[in-house]
mmCIF file of N, CA, C and O in Angstrom:
data_model
loop_
_atom_site.group_PDB
_atom_site.id
_atom_site.type_symbol
_atom_site.label_atom_id
_atom_site.label_comp_id
_atom_site.label_asym_id
_atom_site.label_seq_id
_atom_site.Cartn_x
_atom_site.Cartn_y
_atom_site.Cartn_z
ATOM 1 N N MET P 1 -97.016 7.100 29.198
ATOM 2 C CA MET P 1 -97.367 8.143 29.230
ATOM 3 C C MET P 1 -96.653 9.232 29.493
ATOM 4 O O MET P 1 -97.012 9.409 30.424
ATOM 5 N N ASN P 2 -95.941 10.264 29.107
ATOM 6 C CA ASN P 2 -95.931 11.029 29.350
ATOM 7 C C ASN P 2 -96.703 12.867 29.458
ATOM 8 O O ASN P 2 -97.367 12.770 29.516
ATOM 9 N N LEU P 3 -96.061 13.424 30.304
ATOM 10 C CA LEU P 3 -96.503 14.836 30.330
ATOM 11 C C LEU P 3 -96.971 15.245 29.511
ATOM 12 O O LEU P 3 -98.653 15.346 29.383
ATOM 13 N N ALA P 4 -96.826 15.310 28.390
ATOM 14 C CA ALA P 4 -96.930 16.359 26.920
ATOM 15 C C ALA P 4 -98.135 15.341 26.394
ATOM 16 O O ALA P 4 -99.074 15.323 26.201
ATOM 17 N N MET P 5 -98.624 14.107 26.181
ATOM 18 C CA MET P 5 -98.931 13.199 25.889
ATOM 19 C C MET P 5 -100.545 13.346 26.450
ATOM 20 O O MET P 5 -101.705 13.130 25.869
ATOM 21 N N ILE P 6 -100.403 13.888 27.834
ATOM 22 C CA ILE P 6 -101.771 13.761 29.023
ATOM 23 C C ILE P 6 -101.809 15.020 28.458
ATOM 24 O O ILE P 6 -103.558 15.389 28.525
ATOM 25 N N LEU P 7 -101.701 15.869 28.548
ATOM 26 C CA LEU P 7 -101.612 17.330 27.967
ATOM 27 C C LEU P 7 -102.345 17.269 27.052
ATOM 28 O O LEU P 7 -104.001 17.865 26.926
ATOM 29 N N ASN P 8 -102.229 16.613 26.182
ATOM 30 C CA ASN P 8 -102.344 16.517 25.148
ATOM 31 C C ASN P 8 -103.876 16.449 24.565
ATOM 32 O O ASN P 8 -104.795 16.287 23.878
ATOM 33 N N ARG P 9 -103.568 14.827 25.108
ATOM 34 C CA ARG P 9 -105.082 14.350 25.233
ATOM 35 C C ARG P 9 -105.795 14.866 25.976
ATOM 36 O O ARG P 9 -107.167 14.948 25.763
ATOM 37 N N LEU P 10 -105.575 15.692 27.190
ATOM 38 C CA LEU P 10 -106.389 16.110 27.683
ATOM 39 C C LEU P 10 -107.178 17.306 27.097
ATOM 40 O O LEU P 10 -108.941 18.153 27.264
ATOM 41 N N ILE P 11 -106.472 18.497 26.372
ATOM 42 C CA ILE P 11 -107.265 19.665 25.617
ATOM 43 C C ILE P 11 -107.751 18.698 24.015
ATOM 44 O O ILE P 11 -108.532 19.360 24.314
ATOM 45 N N VAL P 12 -107.303 17.647 23.923
ATOM 46 C CA VAL P 12 -107.813 17.424 22.446
ATOM 47 C C VAL P 12 -109.077 16.946 22.873
ATOM 48 O O VAL P 12 -110.146 16.741 22.423
ATOM 49 N N GLU P 13 -109.586 16.420 23.605
ATOM 50 C CA GLU P 13 -110.825 15.771 23.826
ATOM 51 C C GLU P 13 -112.049 16.142 25.062
ATOM 52 O O GLU P 13 -112.456 16.054 25.059
ATOM 53 N N SER P 14 -111.447 17.520 25.203
ATOM 54 C CA SER P 14 -111.976 18.536 26.053
ATOM 55 C C SER P 14 -113.131 19.218 24.996
ATOM 56 O O SER P 14 -112.753 19.901 24.151
ATOM 57 N N PRO P 15 -114.295 19.395 25.829
ATOM 58 C CA PRO P 15 -115.290 20.313 25.231
ATOM 59 C C PRO P 15 -114.762 21.687 24.496
ATOM 60 O O PRO P 15 -114.924 22.673 23.998
ATOM 61 N N VAL P 16 -113.912 22.096 25.677
ATOM 62 C CA VAL P 16 -113.195 23.677 25.087
ATOM 63 C C VAL P 16 -112.503 23.534 24.665
ATOM 64 O O VAL P 16 -112.630 24.386 23.191
ATOM 65 N N PHE P 17 -111.817 22.313 23.307
ATOM 66 C CA PHE P 17 -110.763 22.550 22.461
ATOM 67 C C PHE P 17 -112.304 22.670 20.873
ATOM 68 O O PHE P 17 -111.391 23.488 20.345
ATOM 69 N N ASN P 18 -113.083 21.773 21.107
ATOM 70 C CA ASN P 18 -113.697 22.314 20.282
ATOM 71 C C ASN P 18 -114.427 23.710 20.212
ATOM 72 O O ASN P 18 -114.544 23.686 19.127
ATOM 73 N N ALA P 19 -114.563 23.792 21.281
ATOM 74 C CA ALA P 19 -115.409 25.223 21.283
ATOM 75 C C ALA P 19 -114.500 26.586 20.830
ATOM 76 O O ALA P 19 -114.320 27.282 19.924
ATOM 77 N N TYR P 20 -113.030 26.037 21.627
ATOM 78 C CA TYR P 20 -111.866 27.029 20.696
ATOM 79 C C TYR P 20 -111.998 26.561 18.882
ATOM 80 O O TYR P 20 -111.903 27.804 19.169
ATOM 81 N N PHE P 21 -112.139 26.266 18.676
ATOM 82 C CA PHE P 21 -111.794 26.279 16.875
ATOM 83 C C PHE P 21 -112.593 26.839 16.917
ATOM 84 O O PHE P 21 -112.356 27.138 15.442
ATOM 85 N N ASN P 22 -113.848 26.219 17.241
ATOM 86 C CA ASN P 22 -115.016 28.078 16.619
ATOM 87 C C ASN P 22 -114.811 28.966 16.251
ATOM 88 O O ASN P 22 -114.999 29.827 15.574
ATOM 89 N N THR P 23 -114.055 29.828 18.158
ATOM 90 C CA THR P 23 -113.782 31.031 18.066
ATOM 91 C C THR P 23 -112.407 31.358 16.952
ATOM 92 O O THR P 23 -112.069 32.092 16.565
ATOM 93 N N PHE P 24 -111.718 30.475 16.859
ATOM 94 C CA PHE P 24 -110.267 30.512 16.689
ATOM 95 C C PHE P 24 -110.447 30.412 14.423
ATOM 96 O O PHE P 24 -109.950 31.916 14.383
ATOM 97 N N LYS P 25 -111.862 30.333 14.497
ATOM 98 C CA LYS P 25 -112.290 30.216 12.824
ATOM 99 C C LYS P 25 -112.694 31.618 12.689
ATOM 100 O O LYS P 25 -111.959 32.002 11.759
ATOM 101 N N GLU P 26 -113.232 32.020 13.421
ATOM 102 C CA GLU P 26 -113.924 33.193 13.598
ATOM 103 C C GLU P 26 -112.866 34.581 13.546
ATOM 104 O O GLU P 26 -113.333 35.438 13.397
ATOM 105 N N ARG P 27 -112.112 34.197 15.042
ATOM 106 C CA ARG P 27 -110.510 35.121 15.182
ATOM 107 C C ARG P 27 -109.982 35.110 13.995
ATOM 108 O O ARG P 27 -109.826 36.823 13.198
ATOM 109 N N PHE P 28 -109.922 34.605 13.235
ATOM 110 C CA PHE P 28 -109.095 34.651 11.865
ATOM 111 C C PHE P 28 -109.751 34.620 10.616
ATOM 112 O O PHE P 28 -108.366 34.331 10.110
ATOM 113 N N CYS P 29 -110.578 34.503 10.942
ATOM 114 C CA CYS P 29 -111.494 34.541 9.430
ATOM 115 C C CYS P 29 -111.534 33.234 8.559
ATOM 116 O O CYS P 29 -111.315 33.377 7.234
ATOM 117 N N LEU P 30 -111.038 31.536 9.238
ATOM 118 C CA LEU P 30 -110.702 30.482 8.648
ATOM 119 C C LEU P 30 -112.173 30.206 7.586
ATOM 120 O O LEU P 30 -113.347 30.407 8.317
ATOM 121 N N THR P 31 -111.664 29.380 6.405
ATOM 122 C CA THR P 31 -112.620 28.910 5.568
ATOM 123 C C THR P 31 -113.133 27.938 6.815
ATOM 124 O O THR P 31 -112.192 26.945 7.261
ATOM 125 N N ARG P 32 -114.126 27.061 6.277
ATOM 126 C CA ARG P 32 -114.437 25.641 7.271
ATOM 127 C C ARG P 32 -113.510 24.402 6.754
ATOM 128 O O ARG P 32 -112.769 24.097 7.784
ATOM 129 N N ARG P 33 -112.849 24.339 5.228
ATOM 130 C CA ARG P 33 -111.574 23.852 5.147
ATOM 131 C C ARG P 33 -110.587 23.875 6.003
ATOM 132 O O ARG P 33 -109.582 23.460 5.955
ATOM 133 N N GLU P 34 -110.346 25.303 5.583
ATOM 134 C CA GLU P 34 -109.289 25.664 6.988
ATOM 135 C C GLU P 34 -108.678 25.372 8.057
ATOM 136 O O GLU P 34 -108.451 24.883 8.332
ATOM 137 N N ASN P 35 -110.335 25.357 8.428
ATOM 138 C CA ASN P 35 -110.333 25.110 9.964
ATOM 139 C C ASN P 35 -109.879 23.516 10.543
ATOM 140 O O ASN P 35 -109.899 23.134 11.412
ATOM 141 N N GLU P 36 -110.498 22.246 9.155
ATOM 142 C CA GLU P 36 -110.537 21.090 9.583
ATOM 143 C C GLU P 36 -109.327 21.136 8.907
ATOM 144 O O GLU P 36 -109.040 20.049 9.366
ATOM 145 N N VAL P 37 -108.337 21.350 8.454
ATOM 146 C CA VAL P 37 -107.214 21.746 7.858
ATOM 147 C C VAL P 37 -106.044 21.693 8.891
ATOM 148 O O VAL P 37 -105.156 20.994 9.451
ATOM 149 N N LEU P 38 -106.421 22.787 9.928
ATOM 150 C CA LEU P 38 -106.264 23.070 11.164
ATOM 151 C C LEU P 38 -106.231 22.250 12.165
ATOM 152 O O LEU P 38 -105.006 22.157 13.066
ATOM 153 N N ARG P 39 -107.386 21.994 12.444
ATOM 154 C CA ARG P 39 -107.480 20.549 13.259
ATOM 155 C C ARG P 39 -106.429 19.463 13.244
ATOM 156 O O ARG P 39 -106.175 18.899 14.144
ATOM 157 N N LEU P 40 -106.511 19.038 11.979
ATOM 158 C CA LEU P 40 -105.869 17.714 11.691
ATOM 159 C C LEU P 40 -103.963 17.836 11.864
ATOM 160 O O LEU P 40 -103.743 17.017 12.294
ATOM 161 N N LEU P 41 -104.049 19.052 11.652
ATOM 162 C CA LEU P 41 -102.601 19.343 11.922
ATOM 163 C C LEU P 41 -102.434 19.152 13.130
ATOM 164 O O LEU P 41 -100.923 18.975 13.468
ATOM 165 N N THR P 42 -102.942 19.968 14.349
ATOM 166 C CA THR P 42 -103.019 19.936 15.184
ATOM 167 C C THR P 42 -103.042 18.929 16.773
ATOM 168 O O THR P 42 -102.119 18.205 17.051
ATOM 169 N N VAL P 43 -104.132 17.697 15.868
ATOM 170 C CA VAL P 43 -104.232 16.862 16.437
ATOM 171 C C VAL P 43 -103.352 15.626 16.121
ATOM 172 O O VAL P 43 -103.191 14.801 16.743
ATOM 173 N N CYS P 44 -103.858 15.325 15.226
ATOM 174 C CA CYS P 44 -102.762 14.100 14.584
ATOM 175 C C CYS P 44 -101.626 14.565 13.991
ATOM 176 O O CYS P 44 -100.766 13.750 14.248
ATOM 177 N N GLY P 45 -100.799 15.686 13.521
ATOM 178 C CA GLY P 45 -99.252 15.743 12.753
ATOM 179 C C GLY P 45 -99.399 15.123 11.967
ATOM 180 O O GLY P 45 -100.704 15.058 10.881
ATOM 181 N N GLY P 46 -98.508 14.314 11.621
ATOM 182 C CA GLY P 46 -98.328 13.729 10.494
ATOM 183 C C GLY P 46 -98.093 14.882 8.962
ATOM 184 O O GLY P 46 -97.381 15.651 8.812
ATOM 185 N N ASN P 47 -97.173 13.639 8.022
ATOM 186 C CA ASN P 47 -96.890 15.184 7.081
ATOM 187 C C ASN P 47 -98.160 14.869 5.752
ATOM 188 O O ASN P 47 -99.232 14.560 6.153
ATOM 189 N N ASN P 48 -97.610 16.091 4.543
ATOM 190 C CA ASN P 48 -98.686 16.018 4.053
ATOM 191 C C ASN P 48 -99.070 15.299 3.194
ATOM 192 O O ASN P 48 -100.623 15.841 2.831
ATOM 193 N N ARG P 49 -98.548 14.287 2.907
ATOM 194 C CA ARG P 49 -99.449 12.653 2.118
ATOM 195 C C ARG P 49 -100.715 12.407 2.987
ATOM 196 O O ARG P 49 -101.487 12.278 2.526
ATOM 197 N N GLU P 50 -99.929 12.018 3.614
ATOM 198 C CA GLU P 50 -101.089 11.627 4.838
ATOM 199 C C GLU P 50 -102.202 12.077 5.172
ATOM 200 O O GLU P 50 -103.744 12.432 5.472
ATOM 201 N N LEU P 51 -102.329 13.790 5.424
ATOM 202 C CA LEU P 51 -102.755 14.437 5.655
ATOM 203 C C LEU P 51 -104.028 14.942 4.268
ATOM 204 O O LEU P 51 -105.580 15.030 4.528
ATOM 205 N N SER P 52 -103.102 14.770 3.167
ATOM 206 C CA SER P 52 -104.390 15.464 2.103
ATOM 207 C C SER P 52 -104.778 14.401 1.869
ATOM 208 O O SER P 52 -106.097 13.959 1.417
ATOM 209 N N GLU P 53 -104.641 13.041 1.991
ATOM 210 C CA GLU P 53 -105.750 11.563 1.765
ATOM 211 C C GLU P 53 -106.205 11.454 3.167
ATOM 212 O O GLU P 53 -107.394 11.109 2.974
ATOM 213 N N GLN P 54 -106.394 12.072 3.806
ATOM 214 C CA GLN P 54 -107.269 12.279 5.213
ATOM 215 C C GLN P 54 -108.714 13.078 4.358
ATOM 216 O O GLN P 54 -109.868 12.588 5.015
ATOM 217 N N LEU P 55 -107.879 13.964 4.516
ATOM 218 C CA LEU P 55 -108.839 15.185 3.445
ATOM 219 C C LEU P 55 -109.811 14.693 2.141
ATOM 220 O O LEU P 55 -110.323 14.982 1.617
ATOM 221 N N HIS P 56 -109.066 13.845 1.740
ATOM 222 C CA HIS P 56 -109.051 14.083 0.323
ATOM 223 C C HIS P 56 -108.757 15.063 -0.354
ATOM 224 O O HIS P 56 -110.344 15.430 -1.515
ATOM 225 N N ILE P 57 -107.917 15.614 -0.453
ATOM 226 C CA ILE P 57 -107.501 16.471 -1.708
ATOM 227 C C ILE P 57 -106.188 16.605 -1.795
ATOM 228 O O ILE P 57 -105.475 15.492 -1.626
ATOM 229 N N ALA P 58 -105.468 16.501 -2.909
ATOM 230 C CA ALA P 58 -104.215 17.114 -3.194
ATOM 231 C C ALA P 58 -103.044 17.177 -2.506
ATOM 232 O O ALA P 58 -104.108 18.797 -1.471
ATOM 233 N N GLU P 59 -102.389 17.001 -2.225
ATOM 234 C CA GLU P 59 -100.667 17.699 -1.036
ATOM 235 C C GLU P 59 -100.611 19.405 -2.002
ATOM 236 O O GLU P 59 -100.692 20.004 -0.784
ATOM 237 N N LYS P 60 -100.891 19.363 -2.985
ATOM 238 C CA LYS P 60 -100.460 21.066 -3.420
ATOM 239 C C LYS P 60 -101.464 21.974 -3.275
ATOM 240 O O LYS P 60 -101.554 23.002 -2.276
ATOM 241 N N THR P 61 -102.987 21.512 -2.646
ATOM 242 C CA THR P 61 -104.135 21.670 -2.198
ATOM 243 C C THR P 61 -104.095 22.288 -0.549
ATOM 244 O O THR P 61 -104.243 23.103 -0.016
ATOM 245 N N LEU P 62 -103.533 21.210 -0.247
ATOM 246 C CA LEU P 62 -103.230 20.624 1.298
ATOM 247 C C LEU P 62 -102.269 22.063 1.378
ATOM 248 O O LEU P 62 -102.104 22.836 2.668
ATOM 249 N N LYS P 63 -101.112 22.165 0.560
ATOM 250 C CA LYS P 63 -99.781 23.349 0.950
ATOM 251 C C LYS P 63 -100.517 24.547 0.936
ATOM 252 O O LYS P 63 -99.875 25.545 1.575
ATOM 253 N N ASN P 64 -101.317 24.806 0.222
ATOM 254 C CA ASN P 64 -102.176 26.469 -0.284
ATOM 255 C C ASN P 64 -103.240 26.446 0.921
ATOM 256 O O ASN P 64 -102.549 27.831 1.565
ATOM 257 N N HIS P 65 -103.567 25.986 1.773
ATOM 258 C CA HIS P 65 -104.545 26.046 2.799
ATOM 259 C C HIS P 65 -103.665 26.252 3.908
ATOM 260 O O HIS P 65 -104.275 26.982 4.690
ATOM 261 N N ILE P 66 -102.877 25.366 4.006
ATOM 262 C CA ILE P 66 -101.440 25.797 5.062
ATOM 263 C C ILE P 66 -101.164 26.817 5.326
ATOM 264 O O ILE P 66 -100.736 28.191 6.251
ATOM 265 N N ALA P 67 -101.116 27.507 3.963
ATOM 266 C CA ALA P 67 -99.927 28.798 4.012
ATOM 267 C C ALA P 67 -101.200 30.112 3.952
ATOM 268 O O ALA P 67 -100.925 30.802 4.984
ATOM 269 N N ASN P 68 -102.127 29.696 3.432
ATOM 270 C CA ASN P 68 -103.108 30.846 3.587
ATOM 271 C C ASN P 68 -103.459 30.648 5.311
ATOM 272 O O ASN P 68 -103.588 32.001 5.487
ATOM 273 N N ILE P 69 -103.669 29.996 6.161
ATOM 274 C CA ILE P 69 -103.861 29.538 7.091
ATOM 275 C C ILE P 69 -102.655 30.538 7.845
ATOM 276 O O ILE P 69 -102.367 31.309 8.744
ATOM 277 N N LYS P 70 -101.249 29.805 7.971
ATOM 278 C CA LYS P 70 -100.073 30.761 8.292
ATOM 279 C C LYS P 70 -100.583 32.486 8.322
ATOM 280 O O LYS P 70 -99.731 32.952 9.020
ATOM 281 N N PHE P 71 -100.835 32.802 6.636
ATOM 282 C CA PHE P 71 -101.231 34.326 6.785
ATOM 283 C C PHE P 71 -102.232 34.444 7.643
ATOM 284 O O PHE P 71 -101.533 35.769 8.042
ATOM 285 N N LYS P 72 -102.881 34.102 7.269
ATOM 286 C CA LYS P 72 -104.265 34.777 8.514
ATOM 287 C C LYS P 72 -103.847 34.662 10.139
ATOM 288 O O LYS P 72 -103.864 35.806 10.595
ATOM 289 N N THR P 73 -102.812 33.948 10.595
ATOM 290 C CA THR P 73 -102.416 33.787 11.960
ATOM 291 C C THR P 73 -101.170 34.462 12.338
ATOM 292 O O THR P 73 -100.952 34.378 12.994
ATOM 293 N N ARG P 74 -100.861 34.688 10.914
ATOM 294 C CA ARG P 74 -99.423 35.554 11.067
ATOM 295 C C ARG P 74 -97.860 34.441 11.773
ATOM 296 O O ARG P 74 -97.578 34.896 12.733
ATOM 297 N N THR P 75 -98.217 33.267 11.487
ATOM 298 C CA THR P 75 -97.054 32.496 12.242
ATOM 299 C C THR P 75 -96.197 31.760 10.476
ATOM 300 O O THR P 75 -96.649 32.166 9.405
ATOM 301 N N HIS P 76 -94.700 31.527 10.558
ATOM 302 C CA HIS P 76 -94.153 31.718 10.062
ATOM 303 C C HIS P 76 -93.823 30.554 9.987
ATOM 304 O O HIS P 76 -93.165 29.100 8.555
ATOM 305 N N SER P 77 -95.158 28.763 10.928
ATOM 306 C CA SER P 77 -94.286 27.752 10.635
ATOM 307 C C SER P 77 -95.471 26.759 11.345
ATOM 308 O O SER P 77 -96.738 27.083 12.316
ATOM 309 N N ILE P 78 -95.063 25.741 10.789
ATOM 310 C CA ILE P 78 -96.477 24.916 11.050
ATOM 311 C C ILE P 78 -96.407 24.209 12.745
ATOM 312 O O ILE P 78 -96.896 24.484 13.513
ATOM 313 N N ARG P 79 -95.323 24.404 13.319
ATOM 314 C CA ARG P 79 -94.682 24.440 14.693
ATOM 315 C C ARG P 79 -95.137 25.745 15.668
ATOM 316 O O ARG P 79 -95.965 26.120 16.842
ATOM 317 N N GLU P 80 -94.826 26.877 14.871
ATOM 318 C CA GLU P 80 -95.758 27.992 15.665
ATOM 319 C C GLU P 80 -96.987 28.063 15.641
ATOM 320 O O GLU P 80 -97.401 28.374 16.551
ATOM 321 N N LEU P 81 -97.682 27.392 14.619
ATOM 322 C CA LEU P 81 -99.328 27.655 14.273
ATOM 323 C C LEU P 81 -99.266 26.995 15.347
ATOM 324 O O LEU P 81 -100.348 26.564 16.314
ATOM 325 N N GLN P 82 -98.910 25.380 15.354
ATOM 326 C CA GLN P 82 -99.851 24.533 16.924
ATOM 327 C C GLN P 82 -99.453 25.282 18.339
ATOM 328 O O GLN P 82 -100.104 25.007 19.073
ATOM 329 N N ALA P 83 -98.104 25.877 18.100
ATOM 330 C CA ALA P 83 -98.086 26.531 19.499
ATOM 331 C C ALA P 83 -99.289 27.522 19.908
ATOM 332 O O ALA P 83 -99.618 27.270 20.873
ATOM 333 N N LEU P 84 -99.499 28.298 18.890
ATOM 334 C CA LEU P 84 -100.337 28.511 19.124
ATOM 335 C C LEU P 84 -101.826 28.357 19.831
ATOM 336 O O LEU P 84 -102.775 28.961 20.385
ATOM 337 N N VAL P 85 -102.191 27.355 18.962
ATOM 338 C CA VAL P 85 -103.252 26.452 18.879
ATOM 339 C C VAL P 85 -103.152 25.740 20.249
ATOM 340 O O VAL P 85 -103.945 25.946 21.247
ATOM 341 N N TYR P 86 -102.474 25.264 20.784
ATOM 342 C CA TYR P 86 -101.496 24.731 22.073
ATOM 343 C C TYR P 86 -101.891 25.562 23.205
ATOM 344 O O TYR P 86 -102.788 24.916 24.157
ATOM 345 N N ARG P 87 -101.371 26.600 23.259
ATOM 346 C CA ARG P 87 -101.430 27.951 24.160
ATOM 347 C C ARG P 87 -102.341 27.999 23.907
ATOM 348 O O ARG P 87 -103.280 28.143 25.723
ATOM 349 N N ASP P 88 -103.206 28.574 23.719
ATOM 350 C CA ASP P 88 -104.354 29.695 23.564
ATOM 351 C C ASP P 88 -105.690 28.341 24.328
ATOM 352 O O ASP P 88 -106.296 28.845 24.942
ATOM 353 N N SER P 89 -105.838 27.154 23.858
ATOM 354 C CA SER P 89 -106.544 26.323 24.519
ATOM 355 C C SER P 89 -106.400 25.401 25.458
ATOM 356 O O SER P 89 -107.598 25.641 26.152
ATOM 357 N N LEU P 90 -104.951 25.912 25.877
ATOM 358 C CA LEU P 90 -104.779 25.143 27.418
ATOM 359 C C LEU P 90 -105.157 26.481 27.877
ATOM 360 O O LEU P 90 -105.977 25.978 29.666
ATOM 361 N N VAL P 91 -104.957 27.634 27.874
ATOM 362 C CA VAL P 91 -105.534 28.816 28.862
ATOM 363 C C VAL P 91 -106.909 28.563 29.098
ATOM 364 O O VAL P 91 -107.717 29.212 30.149
ATOM 365 N N LEU P 92 -107.895 28.352 28.034
ATOM 366 C CA LEU P 92 -109.065 28.058 28.025
ATOM 367 C C LEU P 92 -109.502 27.209 28.588
ATOM 368 O O LEU P 92 -110.767 27.436 29.576
ATOM 369 N N LEU P 93 -108.769 25.870 28.690
ATOM 370 C CA LEU P 93 -109.208 24.613 29.627
ATOM 371 C C LEU P 93 -109.191 25.684 31.010
ATOM 372 O O LEU P 93 -109.720 25.359 31.836
ATOM 373 N N LEU P 94 -107.723 25.684 31.036
ATOM 374 C CA LEU P 94 -107.895 26.341 32.579
ATOM 375 C C LEU P 94 -108.457 27.253 33.212
ATOM 376 O O LEU P 94 -108.727 26.780 34.509
ATOM 377 N N VAL P 95 -108.800 28.110 32.773
ATOM 378 C CA VAL P 95 -109.637 29.256 32.793
ATOM 379 C C VAL P 95 -111.576 28.414 32.987
ATOM 380 O O VAL P 95 -111.752 29.145 33.720
ATOM 381 N N ASN P 96 -111.760 27.556 31.738
ATOM 382 C CA ASN P 96 -112.897 26.814 32.505
ATOM 383 C C ASN P 96 -112.562 25.985 33.540
ATOM 384 O O ASN P 96 -114.239 26.168 34.285
ATOM 385 N N ILE P 97 -111.753 25.314 34.144
ATOM 386 C CA ILE P 97 -111.359 24.598 35.434
ATOM 387 C C ILE P 97 -111.710 25.168 36.526
ATOM 388 O O ILE P 97 -112.284 24.903 37.344
ATOM 389 N N PHE P 98 -110.799 26.372 36.382
ATOM 390 C CA PHE P 98 -110.928 27.065 37.637
ATOM 391 C C PHE P 98 -112.277 27.694 38.219
ATOM 392 O O PHE P 98 -113.229 27.679 39.065
ATOM 393 N N LYS P 99 -112.839 27.947 36.978
ATOM 394 C CA LYS P 99 -114.547 28.608 37.004
ATOM 395 C C LYS P 99 -115.563 27.786 37.562
ATOM 396 O O LYS P 99 -115.656 27.799 38.439
ATOM 397 N N ASN P 100 -115.188 26.370 37.175
ATOM 398 C CA ASN P 100 -116.089 25.047 37.606
ATOM 399 C C ASN P 100 -115.656 24.710 39.164
ATOM 400 O O ASN P 100 -116.791 24.591 39.801
ATOM 401 N N GLU P 101 -114.546 25.259 39.309
ATOM 402 C CA GLU P 101 -114.179 25.035 40.971
ATOM 403 C C GLU P 101 -114.576 26.100 41.081
ATOM 404 O O GLU P 101 -115.438 25.501 42.970
ATOM 405 N N GLU P 102 -114.456 27.650 41.500
ATOM 406 C CA GLU P 102 -115.311 27.997 41.674
ATOM 407 C C GLU P 102 -117.050 28.194 42.228
ATOM 408 O O GLU P 102 -117.559 28.350 43.538
ATOM 409 N N ASN P 103 -117.975 27.297 41.362
ATOM 410 C CA ASN P 103 -119.306 26.899 40.724
ATOM 411 C C ASN P 103 -119.156 26.179 41.933
ATOM 412 O O ASN P 103 -120.640 25.323 42.437
ATOM 413 N N LYS P 104 -117.724 25.271 42.791
ATOM 414 C CA LYS P 104 -118.147 23.557 42.918
ATOM 415 C C LYS P 104 -118.805 22.860 42.450
ATOM 416 O O LYS P 104 -119.915 21.865 43.271
ATOM 417 N N SER P 105 -118.908 22.964 41.343
ATOM 418 C CA SER P 105 -119.767 21.651 40.337
ATOM 419 C C SER P 105 -118.903 21.110 39.510
ATOM 420 O O SER P 105 -117.534 20.855 39.882
ATOM 421 N N GLU P 106 -119.067 19.697 39.268
ATOM 422 C CA GLU P 106 -118.823 19.152 38.584
ATOM 423 C C GLU P 106 -118.110 19.307 37.620
ATOM 424 O O GLU P 106 -118.204 20.178 36.398
ATOM 425 N N PRO P 107 -116.706 19.098 37.578
ATOM 426 C CA PRO P 107 -115.518 19.150 36.543
ATOM 427 C C PRO P 107 -116.147 19.368 34.687
ATOM 428 O O PRO P 107 -116.180 17.945 34.813
ATOM 429 N N PHE P 108 -115.308 19.840 34.379
ATOM 430 C CA PHE P 108 -116.602 19.693 32.873
ATOM 431 C C PHE P 108 -115.978 18.186 31.916
ATOM 432 O O PHE P 108 -116.146 17.618 31.668
ATOM 433 N N TYR P 109 -114.191 18.163 32.446
ATOM 434 C CA TYR P 109 -113.747 17.479 32.042
ATOM 435 C C TYR P 109 -114.517 15.709 32.651
ATOM 436 O O TYR P 109 -113.832 15.076 32.292
ATOM 437 N N LEU P 110 -115.033 15.466 33.701
ATOM 438 C CA LEU P 110 -115.102 14.561 34.287
ATOM 439 C C LEU P 110 -116.668 13.916 33.760
ATOM 440 O O LEU P 110 -117.738 12.959 33.896
ATOM 441 N N GLN P 111 -117.981 15.132 33.072
ATOM 442 C CA GLN P 111 -118.658 14.755 32.612
ATOM 443 C C GLN P 111 -118.926 13.986 31.781
ATOM 444 O O GLN P 111 -118.044 14.494 30.873
ATOM 445 N N ARG P 112 -119.288 13.483 31.576
ATOM 446 C CA ARG P 112 -120.480 13.161 29.895
ATOM 447 C C ARG P 112 -121.195 12.757 29.486
ATOM 448 O O ARG P 112 -122.196 13.095 30.080
#
């Protein structure tokens, strides 16, 4: 497992990542469905056909959601959008880790 895969797993499985998506939704005024699309784009990747099948929507509808998300976040590509999500959520994850270290409590990523 390489470093990118480890970071991806650490980010995606953390409670901070889930909380981040809620703030991301509010920050960019995303609809519930756009938030679902963004989460799938970030976590799963894949092509439009696979994503549209997972969401049970037409590919054209998925493309419209992606276009709306890119417009609202002022990104130009899916890669740029994913980078925005990972960068922001990684920063929140690190901030949370350091907060817990200062409090000398068990790190949140070890809590179950």
